[in-house]
Tab-separated table of C-alpha atoms in Angstrom:
chain	number	residue	atom	x	y	z
A	160	UNK	CA	120.924	48.476	90.009
A	161	UNK	CA	118.157	50.258	87.768
A	162	UNK	CA	119.041	53.686	89.093
A	163	UNK	CA	122.645	53.128	88.506
A	164	UNK	CA	122.185	52.037	85.027
A	165	UNK	CA	119.696	55.298	84.010
A	166	UNK	CA	122.204	57.805	85.604
A	167	UNK	CA	125.378	56.084	83.866
A	168	UNK	CA	123.473	55.302	80.586
A	169	UNK	CA	121.033	58.250	79.691
A	170	UNK	CA	121.144	58.037	76.079
A	171	UNK	CA	120.416	54.460	76.032
A	172	UNK	CA	117.638	54.780	78.405
A	173	UNK	CA	115.830	57.148	76.957
A	174	UNK	CA	115.358	55.639	73.541
A	175	UNK	CA	111.932	54.574	72.384
A	176	UNK	CA	112.679	50.797	72.197
A	177	UNK	CA	114.308	50.789	75.433
A	178	UNK	CA	111.544	53.047	77.668
A	179	UNK	CA	108.803	50.475	75.996
A	180	UNK	CA	110.002	48.296	78.705
A	181	UNK	CA	111.573	50.290	81.088
A	182	UNK	CA	108.676	52.242	81.888
A	183	UNK	CA	106.216	49.705	82.811
A	184	UNK	CA	108.895	47.924	84.473
A	185	UNK	CA	109.182	50.958	86.986
A	186	UNK	CA	105.487	51.057	87.137
A	187	UNK	CA	105.939	47.549	88.530
A	188	UNK	CA	108.850	48.299	90.868
A	189	UNK	CA	106.868	50.847	92.521
A	190	UNK	CA	104.179	48.263	94.012
A	191	UNK	CA	107.094	46.164	95.216
A	192	UNK	CA	108.683	47.186	99.054
A	193	UNK	CA	110.115	50.317	100.268
A	194	UNK	CA	113.767	49.679	99.234
A	195	UNK	CA	112.797	48.944	95.234
A	196	UNK	CA	110.106	51.819	94.952
A	197	UNK	CA	112.896	54.235	96.569
A	198	UNK	CA	115.320	53.049	93.479
A	199	UNK	CA	112.176	53.268	91.137
A	200	UNK	CA	111.676	56.478	91.961
A	201	UNK	CA	115.355	58.118	91.582
A	202	UNK	CA	115.261	56.008	87.970
A	203	UNK	CA	112.324	57.885	87.134
A	204	UNK	CA	113.950	61.217	87.718
A	205	UNK	CA	117.172	60.485	86.121
A	206	UNK	CA	115.037	59.365	82.951
A	207	UNK	CA	112.589	62.565	83.030
A	208	UNK	CA	115.486	65.027	82.871
A	209	UNK	CA	117.241	63.283	80.412
A	210	UNK	CA	114.352	63.139	78.443
A	211	UNK	CA	113.297	66.810	78.606
A	212	UNK	CA	117.026	67.687	78.182
A	213	UNK	CA	117.472	65.680	75.053
A	214	UNK	CA	113.968	67.104	73.585
A	215	UNK	CA	115.290	70.826	74.439
A	216	UNK	CA	118.370	70.343	72.502
A	217	UNK	CA	116.554	69.075	69.434
A	218	UNK	CA	114.666	72.531	69.309
A	219	UNK	CA	115.407	75.373	67.324
A	220	UNK	CA	115.354	77.680	70.005
A	221	UNK	CA	117.571	76.793	72.876
A	222	UNK	CA	115.461	78.786	75.332
A	223	UNK	CA	112.225	77.337	74.337
A	224	UNK	CA	110.046	75.050	75.695
A	225	UNK	CA	109.802	71.619	73.884
A	226	UNK	CA	106.442	71.310	72.506
A	227	UNK	CA	106.486	67.301	73.529
A	228	UNK	CA	109.343	64.661	74.431
A	229	UNK	CA	109.574	60.928	74.478
A	230	UNK	CA	107.272	60.464	77.971
A	231	UNK	CA	104.220	62.516	76.523
A	232	UNK	CA	102.137	59.500	76.126
A	233	UNK	CA	103.137	58.590	79.675
A	234	UNK	CA	103.339	61.667	81.454
A	235	UNK	CA	99.804	61.688	83.475
A	236	UNK	CA	99.871	58.078	84.127
A	237	UNK	CA	103.861	58.856	85.841
A	238	UNK	CA	101.973	61.571	87.814
A	239	UNK	CA	98.951	58.912	89.320
A	240	UNK	CA	101.322	56.651	89.964
A	241	UNK	CA	103.702	58.812	92.116
A	242	UNK	CA	100.905	60.484	93.907
A	243	UNK	CA	99.147	57.376	94.492
A	244	UNK	CA	102.546	56.062	96.178
A	245	UNK	CA	103.013	59.147	98.174
A	246	UNK	CA	99.543	58.758	99.786
A	247	UNK	CA	100.900	55.590	101.361
A	248	UNK	CA	100.785	55.317	104.910
A	249	UNK	CA	104.087	54.310	105.558
A	250	UNK	CA	106.032	56.262	102.633
A	251	UNK	CA	108.355	57.851	105.393
A	252	UNK	CA	110.485	54.720	105.218
A	253	UNK	CA	114.129	54.490	103.511
A	254	UNK	CA	112.967	58.018	102.107
A	255	UNK	CA	110.665	57.029	100.149
A	256	UNK	CA	108.471	59.937	100.795
A	257	UNK	CA	111.677	62.118	100.054
A	258	UNK	CA	112.242	60.311	96.688
A	259	UNK	CA	108.767	60.127	95.532
A	260	UNK	CA	108.455	64.142	95.811
A	261	UNK	CA	111.662	64.902	93.991
A	262	UNK	CA	110.633	62.689	90.835
A	263	UNK	CA	107.447	64.047	90.949
A	264	UNK	CA	109.172	68.014	91.162
A	265	UNK	CA	111.074	66.857	88.280
A	266	UNK	CA	108.180	65.787	86.371
A	267	UNK	CA	106.262	68.800	87.023
A	268	UNK	CA	109.752	70.917	86.013
A	269	UNK	CA	111.075	68.683	82.896
A	270	UNK	CA	107.382	68.955	81.252
A	271	UNK	CA	107.030	69.785	77.580
A	272	UNK	CA	104.088	71.993	76.217
A	273	UNK	CA	101.578	69.123	75.085
A	274	UNK	CA	101.662	68.055	79.044
A	275	UNK	CA	100.590	71.469	80.650
A	276	UNK	CA	97.067	70.388	80.441
A	277	UNK	CA	97.985	67.333	82.898
A	278	UNK	CA	99.868	69.556	85.154
A	279	UNK	CA	96.662	71.828	85.619
A	280	UNK	CA	94.655	69.035	85.971
A	281	UNK	CA	96.579	67.367	88.916
A	282	UNK	CA	98.373	71.236	90.375
A	283	UNK	CA	96.072	70.922	93.343
A	284	UNK	CA	96.329	67.441	94.268
A	285	UNK	CA	100.064	67.903	94.422
A	286	UNK	CA	99.904	71.022	96.020
A	287	UNK	CA	97.667	70.094	98.638
A	288	UNK	CA	100.547	67.281	99.066
A	289	UNK	CA	103.464	69.094	99.208
A	290	UNK	CA	101.789	71.583	101.549
A	291	UNK	CA	101.258	68.514	104.001
A	292	UNK	CA	104.662	66.433	103.706
A	293	UNK	CA	106.628	70.175	104.005
A	294	UNK	CA	105.066	70.732	107.515
A	295	UNK	CA	105.706	67.516	108.746
A	296	UNK	CA	109.236	66.993	107.051
A	297	UNK	CA	110.419	70.128	106.099
A	298	UNK	CA	113.928	69.638	107.043
A	299	UNK	CA	114.319	66.334	104.752
A	300	UNK	CA	112.333	68.271	101.956
A	301	UNK	CA	114.677	70.905	102.223
A	302	UNK	CA	117.588	68.753	100.539
A	303	UNK	CA	115.555	68.971	97.441
A	304	UNK	CA	114.532	72.443	97.815
A	305	UNK	CA	115.833	73.427	94.400
A	306	UNK	CA	113.285	70.939	92.847
A	307	UNK	CA	110.671	71.882	94.944
A	308	UNK	CA	110.839	75.481	93.948
A	309	UNK	CA	111.113	74.917	90.316
A	310	UNK	CA	107.985	72.805	90.086
A	311	UNK	CA	106.099	75.604	92.291
A	312	UNK	CA	107.442	77.913	89.469
A	313	UNK	CA	106.741	76.241	86.778
A	314	UNK	CA	103.169	75.150	88.195
A	315	UNK	CA	102.436	78.867	88.581
A	316	UNK	CA	103.698	79.761	84.965
A	317	UNK	CA	101.739	76.774	83.449
A	318	UNK	CA	98.519	77.806	85.348
A	319	UNK	CA	97.959	81.669	84.255
A	320	UNK	CA	94.324	81.322	84.408
A	321	UNK	CA	93.685	79.478	87.529
A	322	UNK	CA	93.824	81.951	90.578
A	323	UNK	CA	93.259	79.078	93.122
A	324	UNK	CA	96.523	77.101	91.908
A	325	UNK	CA	98.385	79.972	92.324
A	326	UNK	CA	97.222	80.629	95.291
A	327	UNK	CA	97.785	77.297	96.437
A	328	UNK	CA	101.324	77.749	95.014
A	329	UNK	CA	102.185	80.541	96.969
A	330	UNK	CA	101.042	79.214	100.343
A	331	UNK	CA	103.346	76.128	99.074
A	332	UNK	CA	106.631	78.970	98.617
A	333	UNK	CA	105.365	80.331	102.076
A	334	UNK	CA	106.046	76.891	103.713
A	335	UNK	CA	109.254	76.333	101.875
A	336	UNK	CA	110.506	79.771	103.407
A	337	UNK	CA	109.436	78.585	106.539
A	338	UNK	CA	111.985	75.250	106.117
A	339	UNK	CA	114.867	76.954	104.656
A	340	UNK	CA	114.667	80.137	106.812
A	341	UNK	CA	117.614	82.422	105.467
A	342	UNK	CA	118.541	80.012	102.686
A	343	UNK	CA	115.429	80.942	100.910
A	344	UNK	CA	117.697	84.266	99.603
A	345	UNK	CA	119.283	82.267	96.816
A	346	UNK	CA	116.305	81.689	95.346
A	347	UNK	CA	114.877	85.138	95.010
A	348	UNK	CA	116.596	86.095	91.619
A	349	UNK	CA	114.078	83.535	90.080
A	350	UNK	CA	111.460	83.838	92.137
A	351	UNK	CA	111.019	87.637	92.443
A	352	UNK	CA	109.268	88.098	88.773
A	353	UNK	CA	106.449	85.983	89.925
A	354	UNK	CA	106.069	87.355	93.240
A	355	UNK	CA	105.645	90.695	91.833
A	356	UNK	CA	103.464	89.781	88.974
A	357	UNK	CA	101.209	88.231	92.034
A	358	UNK	CA	101.810	91.608	94.168
A	359	UNK	CA	100.499	93.443	90.923
A	360	UNK	CA	97.263	90.921	90.514
A	361	UNK	CA	94.864	93.724	92.101
A	362	UNK	CA	92.050	91.969	90.700
A	363	UNK	CA	92.636	88.670	92.234
A	364	UNK	CA	92.424	89.621	95.733
A	365	UNK	CA	93.408	85.952	97.038
A	366	UNK	CA	97.041	85.957	95.050
A	367	UNK	CA	97.076	89.154	96.204
A	368	UNK	CA	96.841	88.658	99.747
A	369	UNK	CA	98.759	85.495	99.589
A	370	UNK	CA	101.654	87.228	97.749
A	371	UNK	CA	101.973	89.506	100.679
A	372	UNK	CA	101.945	86.527	103.141
A	373	UNK	CA	105.002	85.525	101.160
A	374	UNK	CA	106.422	88.599	101.883
A	375	UNK	CA	105.901	88.660	105.137
A	376	UNK	CA	107.598	84.953	105.315
A	377	UNK	CA	110.727	86.188	103.453
A	378	UNK	CA	110.843	89.209	106.373
A	379	UNK	CA	111.064	86.967	109.112
A	380	UNK	CA	113.387	84.684	107.186
A	381	UNK	CA	115.894	87.708	105.952
A	382	UNK	CA	116.177	89.659	109.012
A	383	UNK	CA	119.164	87.446	110.311
A	384	UNK	CA	120.930	88.761	106.990
A	385	UNK	CA	120.074	92.408	107.084
A	386	UNK	CA	122.706	93.671	109.456
A	387	UNK	CA	125.400	92.975	107.266
A	388	UNK	CA	123.902	92.434	103.780
A	389	UNK	CA	121.055	94.714	103.316
A	390	UNK	CA	122.316	96.936	100.960
A	391	UNK	CA	123.376	94.217	98.428
A	392	UNK	CA	120.752	91.490	99.298
A	393	UNK	CA	117.862	93.062	100.971
A	394	UNK	CA	117.331	96.437	99.858
A	395	UNK	CA	116.822	95.587	95.868
A	396	UNK	CA	114.324	93.326	96.714
A	397	UNK	CA	112.234	95.644	99.490
A	398	UNK	CA	112.338	98.812	97.185
A	399	UNK	CA	110.204	96.585	94.580
A	400	UNK	CA	108.067	95.006	97.351
A	401	UNK	CA	107.365	98.598	98.898
A	402	UNK	CA	106.789	100.164	95.986
A	403	UNK	CA	103.968	97.327	94.923
A	404	UNK	CA	102.786	97.492	98.118
A	405	UNK	CA	102.331	101.074	98.125
A	406	UNK	CA	100.448	101.049	94.646
A	407	UNK	CA	97.905	98.462	96.233
A	408	UNK	CA	97.262	101.420	98.808
A	409	UNK	CA	97.066	103.752	95.879
A	410	UNK	CA	94.539	101.777	93.990
A	411	UNK	CA	90.796	102.900	94.868
A	412	UNK	CA	89.649	99.349	93.037
A	413	UNK	CA	91.559	96.982	95.491
A	414	UNK	CA	88.929	94.820	97.503
A	415	UNK	CA	88.548	96.292	101.129
A	416	UNK	CA	90.002	93.138	102.828
A	417	UNK	CA	93.162	93.542	101.272
A	418	UNK	CA	94.221	97.296	101.963
A	419	UNK	CA	94.488	96.754	105.822
A	420	UNK	CA	96.846	93.797	105.439
A	421	UNK	CA	98.967	95.805	103.544
A	422	UNK	CA	99.189	98.379	106.221
A	423	UNK	CA	100.079	95.638	108.916
A	424	UNK	CA	102.688	94.137	106.626
A	425	UNK	CA	104.697	97.235	106.807
A	426	UNK	CA	105.158	96.570	110.453
A	427	UNK	CA	106.644	93.194	109.321
A	428	UNK	CA	108.848	94.782	107.338
A	429	UNK	CA	109.594	97.221	109.565
A	430	UNK	CA	110.453	94.306	112.448
A	431	UNK	CA	112.780	92.677	109.922
A	432	UNK	CA	114.647	95.756	108.738
A	433	UNK	CA	115.448	97.258	111.576
A	434	UNK	CA	116.850	100.827	111.780
A	435	UNK	CA	117.249	100.469	107.752
A	436	UNK	CA	113.435	101.109	107.791
A	437	UNK	CA	114.377	104.536	107.859
A	438	UNK	CA	114.375	104.982	104.199
A	439	UNK	CA	110.779	103.776	103.589
A	440	UNK	CA	109.470	105.275	106.754
A	441	UNK	CA	108.858	108.984	104.817
A	442	UNK	CA	106.656	107.093	101.878
A	443	UNK	CA	104.699	104.849	104.346
A	444	UNK	CA	103.547	107.561	106.927
A	445	UNK	CA	101.693	109.216	104.887
A	446	UNK	CA	99.238	105.908	104.294
A	447	UNK	CA	99.318	105.170	107.607
A	448	UNK	CA	97.720	108.551	108.839
A	449	UNK	CA	95.452	108.363	105.885
A	450	UNK	CA	94.370	104.536	107.360
A	451	UNK	CA	93.868	106.043	110.962
A	452	UNK	CA	91.506	108.740	109.624
A	453	UNK	CA	89.758	106.152	107.730
A	454	UNK	CA	89.480	103.713	110.991
A	455	UNK	CA	86.340	105.840	112.052
A	456	UNK	CA	83.009	104.187	113.292
A	457	UNK	CA	80.358	106.685	112.595
A	458	UNK	CA	77.504	104.091	113.113
A	459	UNK	CA	78.205	101.211	115.652
A	460	UNK	CA	74.761	99.171	114.011
A	461	UNK	CA	76.681	99.107	110.317
A	462	UNK	CA	78.643	95.767	111.088
A	463	UNK	CA	80.358	96.184	107.716
A	464	UNK	CA	81.874	99.227	108.852
A	465	UNK	CA	82.911	98.146	112.239
A	466	UNK	CA	84.638	94.914	110.624
A	467	UNK	CA	86.061	96.993	108.346
A	468	UNK	CA	87.431	99.526	110.742
A	469	UNK	CA	88.542	96.840	113.640
A	470	UNK	CA	90.753	95.352	110.519
A	471	UNK	CA	92.139	98.708	110.189
A	472	UNK	CA	92.956	99.539	113.184
A	473	UNK	CA	94.085	96.219	114.301
A	474	UNK	CA	96.559	96.309	111.294
A	475	UNK	CA	97.377	99.986	111.953
A	476	UNK	CA	98.106	98.992	115.638
A	477	UNK	CA	100.696	96.164	114.460
A	478	UNK	CA	102.602	98.700	111.812
A	479	UNK	CA	103.043	101.145	114.322
A	480	UNK	CA	104.727	98.738	116.809
A	481	UNK	CA	106.741	97.110	114.082
A	482	UNK	CA	108.025	100.825	113.314
A	483	UNK	CA	108.442	101.811	116.850
A	484	UNK	CA	110.290	98.597	117.492
A	485	UNK	CA	112.608	99.009	114.803
A	486	UNK	CA	113.486	102.606	115.338
A	487	UNK	CA	113.808	102.346	118.882
A	488	UNK	CA	118.159	101.612	118.471
A	489	UNK	CA	118.471	104.677	116.178
A	490	UNK	CA	118.060	108.370	117.261
A	491	UNK	CA	117.921	109.405	113.668
A	492	UNK	CA	114.714	107.055	113.043
A	493	UNK	CA	113.268	108.288	116.224
A	494	UNK	CA	113.618	111.976	115.429
A	495	UNK	CA	111.943	110.663	112.069
A	496	UNK	CA	108.946	109.557	114.415
A	497	UNK	CA	108.212	112.569	116.297
A	498	UNK	CA	105.769	114.115	113.905
A	499	UNK	CA	103.581	110.771	113.711
A	500	UNK	CA	103.517	110.539	117.644
A	501	UNK	CA	99.785	112.258	117.754
A	502	UNK	CA	98.540	110.085	114.901
A	503	UNK	CA	100.015	107.103	117.104
A	504	UNK	CA	98.316	108.294	119.942
A	505	UNK	CA	95.161	109.080	118.174
A	506	UNK	CA	95.068	105.506	117.129
A	507	UNK	CA	95.133	104.383	120.925
A	508	UNK	CA	92.505	106.830	121.818
A	509	UNK	CA	90.159	105.486	119.031
A	510	UNK	CA	90.516	101.842	120.205
A	511	UNK	CA	90.305	102.857	124.165
A	512	UNK	CA	87.284	105.088	123.314
A	513	UNK	CA	85.469	101.809	122.040
A	514	UNK	CA	85.652	100.299	124.785
A	515	UNK	CA	83.964	96.823	124.419
A	516	UNK	CA	83.406	97.136	120.366
A	517	UNK	CA	86.931	96.583	119.965
A	518	UNK	CA	87.927	92.925	120.812
A	519	UNK	CA	90.149	91.867	123.654
A	520	UNK	CA	92.551	91.048	120.946
A	521	UNK	CA	93.219	94.303	119.673
A	522	UNK	CA	92.546	96.176	122.777
A	523	UNK	CA	95.685	94.310	123.702
A	524	UNK	CA	97.869	94.779	120.923
A	525	UNK	CA	96.925	98.768	121.998
A	526	UNK	CA	98.379	98.130	125.224
A	527	UNK	CA	101.766	96.804	123.839
A	528	UNK	CA	101.663	99.550	121.555
A	529	UNK	CA	101.116	101.803	124.979
A	530	UNK	CA	103.879	100.213	126.740
A	531	UNK	CA	106.393	100.053	123.581
A	532	UNK	CA	105.590	103.765	123.109
A	533	UNK	CA	106.851	104.549	127.092
A	534	UNK	CA	109.746	102.160	126.771
A	535	UNK	CA	111.025	104.241	123.512
A	536	UNK	CA	110.303	108.002	124.373
A	537	UNK	CA	110.431	107.608	128.140
A	538	UNK	CA	109.469	110.640	130.329
A	539	UNK	CA	109.986	112.779	127.416
A	540	UNK	CA	106.487	112.471	126.279
A	541	UNK	CA	105.274	113.949	129.923
A	542	UNK	CA	106.203	117.347	130.490
A	543	UNK	CA	102.762	119.308	129.964
A	544	UNK	CA	101.079	122.188	128.493
A	545	UNK	CA	97.580	120.943	128.183
A	546	UNK	CA	96.057	117.426	128.325
A	547	UNK	CA	93.689	116.193	125.261
A	548	UNK	CA	91.701	113.543	126.225
A	549	UNK	CA	89.792	112.206	123.234
A	550	UNK	CA	90.737	111.194	119.824
A	551	UNK	CA	89.383	114.532	118.633
A	552	UNK	CA	91.665	116.760	120.708
A	553	UNK	CA	94.594	114.971	119.516
A	554	UNK	CA	93.375	115.399	115.856
A	555	UNK	CA	95.362	119.086	115.718
A	556	UNK	CA	97.992	118.626	118.091
A	557	UNK	CA	101.538	119.003	116.430
A	558	UNK	CA	104.897	117.382	117.423
A	559	UNK	CA	107.643	119.624	116.670
A	560	UNK	CA	109.367	118.018	119.718
A	561	UNK	CA	108.103	115.190	122.500
A	562	UNK	CA	107.842	117.904	125.333
A	563	UNK	CA	104.077	118.324	124.546
A	564	UNK	CA	101.589	116.552	127.215
A	565	UNK	CA	100.591	113.389	129.021
A	566	UNK	CA	99.356	112.098	125.982
A	567	UNK	CA	98.681	108.754	127.496
A	568	UNK	CA	97.665	109.572	130.825
A	569	UNK	CA	94.138	110.258	129.984
A	570	UNK	CA	90.597	108.890	131.366
A	571	UNK	CA	90.159	106.860	127.977
A	572	UNK	CA	93.305	105.319	128.259
A	573	UNK	CA	93.713	104.365	131.597
A	574	UNK	CA	90.177	102.926	131.190
A	575	UNK	CA	91.269	100.864	128.255
A	576	UNK	CA	94.382	99.389	130.535
A	577	UNK	CA	92.210	98.411	133.097
A	578	UNK	CA	89.636	96.451	131.208
A	579	UNK	CA	92.977	94.722	129.845
A	580	UNK	CA	93.770	93.852	133.274
A	581	UNK	CA	90.401	92.251	133.866
A	582	UNK	CA	90.194	90.543	130.567
A	583	UNK	CA	89.897	86.524	129.940
A	584	UNK	CA	92.139	86.165	127.360
A	585	UNK	CA	95.668	85.889	128.388
A	586	UNK	CA	97.880	87.922	126.169
A	587	UNK	CA	95.522	90.744	126.500
A	588	UNK	CA	95.662	90.777	130.435
A	589	UNK	CA	99.609	90.328	130.484
A	590	UNK	CA	100.075	93.284	127.737
A	591	UNK	CA	97.451	95.551	130.282
A	592	UNK	CA	99.099	94.791	133.603
A	593	UNK	CA	102.902	95.280	131.642
A	594	UNK	CA	101.265	98.870	129.487
A	595	UNK	CA	99.958	100.028	133.263
A	596	UNK	CA	103.274	99.383	134.928
A	597	UNK	CA	104.859	101.206	132.662
A	598	UNK	CA	102.830	104.379	132.868
A	599	UNK	CA	103.011	104.025	136.590
A	600	UNK	CA	106.617	104.106	136.433
A	601	UNK	CA	106.536	107.231	133.799
A	602	UNK	CA	104.199	108.992	136.358
A	603	UNK	CA	106.593	108.278	138.881
A	604	UNK	CA	109.490	109.632	137.019
A	605	UNK	CA	107.801	112.885	136.017
A	606	UNK	CA	106.938	113.414	140.074
A	607	UNK	CA	110.216	113.027	140.892
A	608	UNK	CA	111.255	115.939	138.507
């Protein structure tokens, strides 16, 4: 009943003399049975939204945030009460958890300037709980997605100097994207500026990495839309994202750990966009080639160098794999890939020649690229003129067409395939077996010509 009263009499329940009794009554109701708590949360949501709107309407500038509002004196107590209630073991009953989170999100969303300090103080508590509930009750939470995203954006805006809070908010957005899938697209207009800002924060590598993760999730969520909505929905977003990612690769001051992630992420973009990725291929190939050249191990005793090279190789393999898969259905795209073939094979050979210095996971991914490579280009890669056997030999190879040489049938690469077939890591073993079969089939085709 109290929820209906608040809903129909907003101007009455936001009067100071009424709130003086109403707020303590709502706090007391939150200690009652779940049905009563549910209604109290609903009433609180209505009161918070109404109080903020009234304060905003009384301001001199329509778009300006209010300095304060009638609920400011009890704002912190409202946050604390809601957090305590959401921590109850049985909070999932009667949709209580959802109504509680809706009230909490609206409280953050509808907060004046004098309450920002409380948001900063409780931001991580809220984000941790939100991340948890998105994971276990994602479908239900999606019904209040508007409030959730608005609150996350407010947290990012109102905690501008707190890196770990921004990082936490971006992680929560990633989870929300996973829950909503393609339906998240409707929020991109309001979310894009903050995402671009996070990507441009090169000096805060954790924020930058979290933003890259968000774009990766976006790619997976939006790929269902790509076929019929690329030009009007996806391209405007991705054009800006790709530009910002390339700026990260160009920045000499960016932390080492970030650049390999960016390289690998282009593979995610390629898989999501399919043949549409050809608009970015020429821009990214140059950086990929530079990355492959930088992935050298000159001193195997230098653990830092080995770790960085391993990360760079791993992400280059992921990127090439994504690009090959994206371009396989487009003859134009495959033609664009031809000049890159020597660089791809050079990378495969580098991993192959490193032997067990490379992890089973990386060796398995490399076998996967070998298999994809053969599937896409088929017997066209086998007509031979000469047979390079190492990555150094491949360095100078040009590829005006794919009729060059058996790039993949070398002792080093065959050794890689054999190691993976014996691997105790199931994924590496499966990829090794598959790639070996593809190579054997390819050689039989060549011998039959």
